[in-house]
XYZ file of N, CA and C in Angstrom:
612
model
N 0.823 -1.236 -0.047
C 0.241 -0.182 -0.140
C 0.879 1.068 -0.046
N 0.795 2.044 -0.585
C 1.388 3.475 -0.621
C 1.197 4.304 0.468
N 1.778 4.864 1.155
C 2.273 5.898 2.378
C 2.409 6.998 2.142
N 3.400 7.449 1.560
C 4.134 8.730 1.069
C 4.012 9.578 2.740
N 4.784 9.072 3.793
C 4.606 9.999 5.009
C 6.078 10.018 5.770
N 6.515 10.849 6.439
C 7.811 11.197 7.400
C 7.547 10.217 8.448
N 8.579 9.321 8.938
C 8.360 8.702 10.302
C 9.266 9.450 11.429
N 8.958 9.648 12.424
C 9.680 10.409 13.207
C 9.851 9.618 14.499
N 11.389 10.132 15.157
C 11.623 9.299 16.270
C 12.040 10.485 17.289
N 11.797 10.684 18.346
C 11.916 11.895 19.223
C 11.971 13.125 18.758
N 10.915 13.262 17.827
C 11.097 14.900 17.037
C 11.934 14.928 15.872
N 12.749 13.554 15.241
C 13.509 14.119 14.679
C 13.151 12.841 13.277
N 13.049 13.463 11.991
C 12.802 12.498 10.848
C 13.811 11.400 11.004
N 13.088 10.079 10.683
C 14.066 8.854 10.684
C 14.009 8.392 9.487
N 12.755 8.204 8.901
C 12.519 7.516 7.173
C 11.428 8.247 6.731
N 11.322 8.395 5.421
C 9.873 8.626 4.750
C 9.585 7.549 4.059
N 8.448 7.342 4.264
C 7.987 5.567 4.141
C 7.438 5.700 2.609
N 7.850 5.120 1.513
C 7.095 5.067 0.237
C 5.959 4.327 0.002
N 6.090 3.292 0.550
C 5.164 2.173 0.843
C 5.296 0.919 1.583
N 4.270 0.060 1.919
C 4.809 -1.046 2.825
C 3.881 -2.061 2.605
N 4.528 -3.021 2.160
C 3.683 -4.409 2.087
C 3.734 -5.122 3.553
N 2.430 -5.612 3.781
C 2.106 -6.489 5.096
C 1.409 -7.648 5.011
N 2.100 -8.807 5.676
C 1.279 -10.048 5.853
C 0.390 -9.743 6.861
N -0.933 -9.911 6.782
C -1.972 -10.105 7.431
C -1.940 -11.035 8.746
N -1.171 -12.025 8.229
C -1.406 -13.275 9.019
C -0.489 -13.373 10.188
N 0.854 -12.915 10.006
C 1.932 -12.736 11.012
C 2.552 -11.222 11.055
N 1.939 -10.408 10.561
C 2.579 -8.783 10.623
C 3.810 -8.642 10.001
N 4.364 -9.448 9.411
C 5.861 -9.051 8.880
C 5.234 -8.008 7.712
N 6.409 -7.081 7.628
C 6.341 -6.212 6.594
C 7.611 -5.865 5.938
N 7.523 -5.427 4.743
C 8.431 -5.158 3.546
C 8.308 -3.602 3.287
N 9.284 -2.516 3.186
C 8.853 -1.433 3.266
C 9.744 -0.864 2.257
N 9.241 0.300 1.374
C 10.551 1.421 0.646
C 10.408 2.540 1.423
N 11.850 2.696 1.870
C 12.031 3.965 2.483
C 12.804 4.905 1.972
N 12.843 6.377 2.119
C 14.058 7.215 1.927
C 14.835 7.559 3.106
N 15.930 7.473 3.376
C 16.720 7.931 4.648
C 16.911 9.114 4.661
N 16.229 10.239 5.259
C 16.650 11.498 5.236
C 18.488 11.898 5.731
N 18.773 11.385 6.569
C 20.436 11.706 6.792
C 21.293 10.887 5.863
N 21.001 9.655 5.437
C 22.090 9.249 4.356
C 21.669 9.479 2.966
N 20.269 10.017 2.720
C 19.863 10.551 1.610
C 20.106 9.225 0.501
N 19.493 8.079 1.073
C 19.764 6.826 0.393
C 18.023 6.043 0.287
N 17.943 5.470 -0.727
C 16.676 4.727 -0.760
C 16.823 3.070 -0.487
N 16.191 2.383 0.420
C 16.263 1.084 0.494
C 15.356 0.299 0.898
N 14.820 -0.742 0.604
C 14.019 -1.748 1.214
C 14.498 -2.451 2.495
N 13.600 -2.289 3.560
C 13.579 -2.842 4.700
C 12.668 -3.963 5.222
N 12.900 -5.261 5.790
C 12.254 -6.248 5.871
C 11.990 -6.323 7.640
N 10.704 -6.664 7.968
C 10.702 -6.761 9.382
C 9.959 -8.033 9.883
N 10.423 -8.934 10.036
C 10.119 -10.379 10.322
C 9.531 -10.431 11.788
N 9.518 -9.574 12.543
C 9.223 -9.635 13.890
C 10.558 -9.472 14.854
N 11.204 -10.745 14.699
C 12.460 -10.969 15.760
C 13.804 -10.196 15.113
N 13.387 -10.062 14.151
C 14.620 -9.118 13.137
C 14.016 -8.324 12.138
N 14.725 -7.006 12.286
C 14.552 -6.040 11.019
C 16.047 -5.929 10.182
N 15.802 -5.798 9.376
C 16.955 -5.697 8.276
C 16.740 -4.924 7.125
N 17.913 -4.642 6.352
C 17.687 -4.073 4.901
C 18.426 -4.967 3.922
N 17.412 -4.964 2.734
C 17.838 -5.616 1.519
C 19.003 -4.928 0.877
N 20.395 -5.071 0.976
C 21.733 -4.355 0.727
C 21.446 -4.201 -0.591
N 20.900 -4.984 -1.679
C 21.101 -4.775 -3.245
C 20.197 -3.758 -3.667
N 19.341 -3.528 -2.600
C 18.395 -2.229 -3.112
C 18.895 -0.820 -2.775
N 20.217 -0.610 -2.087
C 20.593 0.503 -1.286
C 20.910 1.490 -2.672
N 20.484 2.585 -2.740
C 21.097 3.420 -3.883
C 20.752 4.778 -3.311
N 21.478 5.782 -3.698
C 21.009 7.185 -3.890
C 20.298 7.791 -5.121
N 19.757 6.805 -5.988
C 19.340 7.041 -7.200
C 17.981 6.595 -7.229
N 16.846 7.592 -7.320
C 15.635 7.320 -7.396
C 15.046 6.608 -8.355
N 15.963 6.973 -9.522
C 15.267 6.083 -11.095
C 15.740 4.656 -10.783
N 17.130 4.337 -10.427
C 17.595 3.033 -10.051
C 16.772 2.304 -9.220
N 16.655 3.050 -7.968
C 15.617 2.157 -7.266
C 14.469 1.723 -7.606
N 13.617 2.936 -8.367
C 12.175 2.450 -8.892
C 12.272 1.304 -9.767
N 13.516 1.470 -10.634
C 13.654 0.189 -11.710
C 13.968 -1.040 -10.735
N 14.610 -1.390 -10.004
C 14.954 -2.462 -9.109
C 13.536 -3.276 -8.664
N 12.718 -2.085 -7.972
C 11.617 -2.314 -6.962
C 10.731 -3.131 -8.182
N 10.604 -2.179 -9.355
C 9.433 -2.767 -10.047
C 9.878 -4.147 -10.724
N 11.398 -4.504 -11.060
C 11.773 -5.606 -11.590
C 11.885 -6.605 -10.568
N 12.345 -6.413 -9.537
C 12.454 -7.546 -8.468
C 11.813 -7.629 -7.499
N 10.988 -6.690 -6.567
C 10.841 -6.778 -5.725
C 9.506 -7.793 -5.343
N 8.838 -7.706 -6.031
C 7.617 -8.746 -5.797
C 8.010 -10.151 -6.102
N 9.082 -10.510 -6.834
C 9.669 -11.745 -6.718
C 10.343 -12.418 -5.525
N 11.030 -11.171 -5.010
C 11.697 -11.256 -3.817
C 10.893 -11.301 -2.512
N 9.992 -10.555 -2.599
C 8.649 -10.786 -1.392
C 8.129 -12.368 -1.501
N 7.999 -12.674 -2.568
C 7.171 -13.886 -2.676
C 8.491 -15.187 -2.328
N 9.295 -14.958 -2.796
C 10.476 -15.949 -2.547
C 11.294 -16.231 -1.183
N 11.063 -14.906 -1.008
C 11.650 -15.085 0.714
C 10.659 -15.048 1.656
N 9.641 -14.616 1.762
C 8.552 -14.472 2.661
C 7.153 -15.183 2.644
N 6.975 -15.406 1.531
C 5.831 -16.307 0.966
C 6.310 -17.443 0.581
N 6.365 -18.238 -0.361
C 6.767 -19.361 -0.892
C 8.186 -20.012 -0.761
N 8.554 -19.929 0.863
C 10.069 -19.932 1.269
C 11.036 -20.957 0.757
N 10.070 -22.024 0.756
C 10.997 -23.260 -0.005
C 11.753 -22.775 -1.195
N 11.221 -22.163 -2.052
C 11.475 -21.840 -3.293
C 13.303 -20.896 -3.076
N 13.211 -20.746 -2.151
C 14.728 -19.852 -1.674
C 15.612 -20.618 -0.836
N 15.035 -22.160 -0.726
C 16.027 -22.695 0.320
C 17.623 -23.240 -0.309
N 18.420 -22.809 -0.072
C 19.823 -23.286 -0.230
C 20.062 -24.591 -0.362
N 20.809 -25.359 -1.398
C 21.250 -26.522 -1.317
C 22.052 -27.050 0.153
N 22.738 -26.444 0.604
C 23.232 -26.360 1.998
C 22.244 -26.857 3.037
N 21.510 -25.945 3.108
C 20.004 -26.172 4.085
C 19.565 -27.428 3.668
N 19.374 -27.753 2.650
C 18.428 -28.768 2.416
C 19.509 -30.070 2.805
N 20.570 -30.143 2.369
C 21.476 -31.251 2.675
C 21.520 -31.688 4.148
N 21.826 -30.512 4.759
C 21.651 -30.275 6.428
C 20.466 -31.535 6.817
N 19.567 -31.293 6.048
C 18.113 -32.157 6.473
C 17.305 -31.172 7.237
N 17.297 -29.966 7.473
C 16.334 -28.997 8.203
C 15.073 -29.176 7.489
N 14.560 -29.258 6.525
C 13.319 -29.152 6.087
C 12.489 -30.445 6.076
N 13.476 -31.445 6.456
C 12.906 -32.606 6.656
C 12.066 -33.290 7.811
N 13.078 -32.632 8.964
C 12.498 -33.317 10.439
C 10.734 -32.815 10.672
N 10.194 -33.735 11.300
C 8.626 -33.667 11.642
C 8.510 -32.716 13.016
N 8.817 -31.368 12.838
C 9.277 -30.384 13.696
C 7.669 -30.107 14.445
N 6.587 -30.538 13.833
C 5.479 -30.021 14.533
C 5.173 -31.289 15.656
N 5.983 -32.266 15.717
C 5.777 -33.107 16.551
C 6.178 -32.910 18.263
N 6.816 -31.460 18.107
C 7.617 -31.525 19.542
C 7.877 -29.639 19.339
N 7.709 -28.745 18.390
C 7.229 -27.420 18.650
C 6.038 -26.938 18.782
N 5.590 -26.688 19.656
C 4.401 -26.108 19.960
C 3.934 -24.779 19.272
N 2.953 -24.445 18.752
C 2.503 -23.419 17.633
C 2.357 -21.995 18.818
N 2.069 -22.217 20.100
C 1.862 -20.965 20.879
C 2.644 -21.280 22.124
N 3.029 -20.281 23.271
C 3.274 -20.970 24.474
C 3.905 -19.302 25.247
N 2.770 -19.118 26.342
C 2.827 -18.098 27.209
C 2.854 -16.975 26.509
N 1.856 -16.681 25.442
C 1.939 -15.438 24.555
C 2.764 -15.421 23.521
N 3.842 -16.480 23.275
C 4.591 -16.051 22.109
C 4.101 -17.040 21.010
N 4.161 -16.583 19.787
C 3.420 -17.192 18.861
C 4.696 -17.844 17.773
N 4.510 -19.135 17.172
C 5.418 -19.516 16.568
C 5.482 -18.792 15.033
N 6.237 -17.957 14.714
C 5.962 -17.355 13.334
C 6.878 -17.993 12.278
N 7.713 -18.659 12.447
C 8.844 -19.477 11.642
C 8.969 -20.907 12.314
N 8.900 -21.937 11.237
C 9.276 -23.133 11.719
C 10.535 -23.604 10.801
N 11.362 -24.609 10.979
C 12.271 -25.053 10.140
C 11.880 -25.423 8.575
N 10.835 -25.955 8.665
C 10.518 -26.258 7.113
C 9.976 -25.151 6.389
N 9.962 -23.910 7.162
C 9.657 -22.871 6.121
C 10.555 -21.650 6.546
N 12.044 -21.978 7.021
C 12.911 -21.189 7.267
C 13.069 -19.876 6.420
N 13.365 -18.598 6.771
C 13.350 -17.117 6.075
C 15.004 -16.879 6.001
N 15.140 -16.966 4.668
C 16.802 -16.341 4.688
C 16.782 -15.055 5.338
N 17.559 -14.832 5.834
C 18.096 -13.401 6.488
C 19.086 -12.646 5.877
N 20.102 -12.294 7.076
C 21.394 -11.833 6.607
C 22.774 -12.541 7.082
N 24.038 -12.263 6.285
C 25.320 -12.529 6.877
C 24.863 -14.389 6.568
N 24.647 -14.650 5.755
C 24.440 -16.198 4.956
C 23.823 -17.112 6.060
N 23.049 -16.362 6.695
C 22.200 -17.274 7.703
C 20.700 -17.396 7.029
N 19.652 -18.386 7.914
C 18.598 -18.456 7.820
C 17.747 -18.317 9.323
N 16.868 -17.727 9.569
C 15.987 -17.649 10.478
C 15.240 -19.111 10.601
N 15.361 -20.135 11.426
C 14.561 -21.597 11.188
C 13.473 -21.668 12.237
N 13.543 -20.898 13.482
C 12.350 -20.990 14.153
C 12.466 -19.612 14.678
N 11.304 -19.316 15.344
C 10.752 -18.161 15.816
C 9.634 -17.873 16.488
N 9.825 -17.991 17.695
C 8.683 -17.411 18.818
C 8.338 -16.013 19.169
N 7.122 -15.113 19.097
C 7.356 -13.771 19.167
C 6.061 -13.286 19.784
N 6.070 -12.307 20.609
C 4.927 -11.861 21.230
C 5.278 -10.396 20.886
N 4.422 -10.075 19.526
C 4.500 -8.620 18.995
C 3.963 -7.668 20.024
N 3.238 -7.783 20.942
C 2.902 -6.692 21.939
C 4.245 -6.307 22.841
N 4.846 -6.963 22.899
C 6.115 -6.572 23.724
C 7.478 -6.711 22.791
N 7.173 -7.156 21.726
C 8.526 -7.547 21.127
C 9.786 -8.165 21.709
N 8.974 -9.125 22.224
C 9.937 -10.116 22.970
C 9.611 -11.722 22.480
N 11.122 -12.330 22.345
C 10.930 -13.652 21.898
C 12.135 -14.477 21.829
N 12.014 -15.479 20.915
C 13.317 -16.315 20.853
C 13.395 -16.568 19.407
N 14.516 -16.700 18.926
C 14.704 -16.583 17.104
C 15.817 -17.880 17.378
N 15.947 -18.691 16.469
C 17.000 -19.874 16.398
C 17.420 -19.849 14.887
N 18.775 -19.556 14.532
C 19.129 -19.789 13.273
C 19.988 -20.229 12.849
N 20.531 -20.607 11.491
C 21.728 -21.536 10.972
C 22.175 -20.915 9.941
N 23.625 -20.531 10.244
C 24.452 -19.788 9.512
C 25.272 -21.144 8.382
N 24.897 -20.954 7.072
C 25.564 -21.583 6.226
C 27.167 -21.683 6.056
N 27.535 -20.712 6.052
C 29.237 -20.444 6.195
C 29.969 -21.435 7.131
N 29.333 -21.052 8.683
C 30.156 -21.689 9.888
C 29.286 -22.886 10.258
N 28.470 -23.369 9.179
C 27.836 -24.707 9.775
C 27.445 -24.851 10.992
N 26.586 -23.895 11.478
C 26.160 -24.145 13.200
C 24.609 -23.065 13.114
N 24.085 -23.983 14.347
C 22.799 -23.025 14.736
C 23.099 -22.314 15.753
N 22.500 -21.190 16.128
C 22.663 -20.304 17.276
C 21.405 -19.362 17.625
N 21.196 -19.190 18.847
C 19.891 -18.441 19.149
C 20.501 -17.026 19.583
N 18.819 -16.275 19.529
C 19.122 -15.001 20.079
C 17.224 -15.039 20.934
N 17.546 -14.293 22.068
C 16.273 -14.010 22.869
C 16.215 -12.134 22.645
N 15.150 -11.608 22.963
C 14.817 -10.399 22.715
C 13.506 -10.321 23.819
N 14.035 -8.992 24.802
C 12.644 -8.829 25.850
C 12.536 -7.270 25.533
N 11.544 -6.770 24.851
C 11.197 -5.531 25.000
C 12.109 -5.412 23.418
N 12.817 -5.844 22.676
C 13.597 -5.631 21.653
C 14.987 -5.717 21.952
N 15.116 -5.944 23.350
C 16.773 -5.841 23.511
C 16.886 -7.058 23.305
N 18.187 -7.130 22.510
C 19.009 -8.681 22.547
C 19.818 -9.141 23.159
N 19.510 -10.601 23.284
C 20.809 -11.325 23.920
C 20.747 -12.975 23.444
N 21.998 -13.365 23.523
C 22.524 -14.587 22.872
C 22.041 -15.678 23.660
N 21.758 -16.755 23.338
C 21.155 -17.845 24.048
C 21.838 -19.204 23.552
N 22.536 -19.801 24.422
C 23.638 -20.692 24.100
C 23.230 -22.127 24.177
N 22.056 -22.227 24.740
C 21.363 -23.463 24.933
C 21.030 -24.575 23.376
N 21.254 -23.729 22.232
C 21.198 -24.399 20.869
C 21.774 -24.550 20.145
N 23.216 -23.996 20.739
C 24.628 -23.866 20.082
C 25.486 -25.202 19.690
N 25.157 -25.704 18.255
C 25.575 -26.860 18.108
C 25.537 -26.842 16.648
N 26.300 -27.349 15.679
C 26.314 -28.031 14.238
C 25.698 -29.310 13.824
N 25.262 -30.244 14.821
C 24.514 -31.317 14.478
C 22.839 -30.895 14.719
N 22.242 -31.593 13.463
C 20.826 -31.370 13.653
C 20.390 -32.018 14.789
N 20.898 -33.504 15.034
C 20.548 -34.274 15.629
C 20.521 -33.970 17.059
N 21.798 -32.868 17.338
C 21.815 -32.334 18.975
C 20.733 -31.388 19.213
N 20.641 -30.563 17.622
C 19.673 -29.467 17.679
C 18.408 -29.775 18.318
N 17.668 -31.215 17.796
C 16.543 -31.601 18.023
C 16.399 -32.116 19.506
N 17.084 -32.647 20.199
C 17.528 -33.120 21.899
C 17.551 -31.500 22.400
N 18.043 -30.833 21.986
C 18.279 -29.482 22.693
C 16.704 -28.641 22.532
N 16.178 -28.799 21.655
C 14.907 -28.209 21.472
C 13.983 -28.671 22.605
N 13.955 -29.882 22.428
C 12.692 -31.030 22.930
C 13.129 -30.783 24.714
N 14.308 -30.676 24.949
C 14.651 -30.550 26.332
C 14.725 -29.209 26.817
N 14.978 -28.015 26.179
C 15.325 -26.950 26.508
C 14.558 -25.619 25.981
N 13.629 -25.936 25.165
C 12.808 -24.733 24.645
C 11.995 -24.618 25.544
N 11.228 -25.190 26.229
C 10.027 -24.711 27.124
C 10.786 -23.962 28.065
N 11.806 -24.485 28.952
C 12.230 -23.432 29.744
C 13.077 -22.175 29.624
N 13.488 -22.417 28.243
C 13.888 -21.192 27.841
C 12.748 -20.125 27.504
N 11.891 -20.501 27.033
C 10.884 -19.702 26.741
C 10.082 -19.343 28.584
N 9.997 -19.952 29.056
C 9.968 -19.809 30.387
C 10.400 -18.503 31.030
N 11.877 -18.560 30.778
C 12.514 -17.604 31.285
C 12.289 -16.057 30.880
N 12.357 -16.280 29.322
C 12.012 -14.875 28.383
C 10.702 -14.637 29.135
N 9.580 -15.319 28.968
C 8.345 -14.970 29.512
C 8.339 -14.379 30.956
N 9.206 -14.468 32.029
C 9.506 -14.179 33.264
C 10.024 -12.831 32.841
N 11.019 -12.706 32.371
C 11.898 -11.412 32.013
C 10.902 -10.335 31.544
N 10.417 -10.562 30.244
C 9.399 -9.736 29.796
C 8.258 -9.421 30.725
N 7.444 -10.301 31.620
C 6.491 -9.944 32.551
C 7.141 -9.220 33.422
N 8.073 -9.297 33.972
C 9.013 -8.332 34.949
C 9.217 -6.926 34.269
N 9.634 -6.964 33.159
C 10.062 -5.675 32.417
C 8.504 -5.018 32.220
N 7.359 -5.534 32.145
C 6.116 -4.749 32.003
C 5.602 -4.409 33.345
N 6.138 -5.059 34.619
C 5.592 -4.407 35.895
C 6.567 -3.322 36.375
N 7.529 -3.129 35.922
C 8.491 -2.147 36.405
C 8.232 -0.612 36.138
């Protein structure tokens, strides 16, 4: 949808929003912006637990930006965030990540956290990584995300409370089998801890 409006923070302009695509089911957005400070156009993606720029779209030329958006953005939105399996790396496939019956032990929701991503529908993010699991409470911007880095061949996790990030080491491994074991044993306790910290922050 078209917006054409300036977004301000603490009274200062931070981005001029040209348009936003929003997934009504999970609240994800892909937006086109102009940064008044850097004087650059870019596409920014917000998938709840992470927000990042698609670096291939960053330019200071509006004509080039418009051309790239018209030629490529619709396909990228579909492949990256809708029909995500189309964008799976052969490394991710060979690792076996899409093949596990994750629904057998990953709840769809828990203590206010909604599962927005599961490994069968992993999302390509940045720095050679996929987000393969995400539990998120949009109201408090809190949750847990689990990533797989293609270059390092390892799984790693991050928690957020009120959008403040911290690493979680309960799921650090390069073995898919060990990851399954860790998730079965540690997912609920980790979410319990995040929920307690989230609730504490709300009461302060």
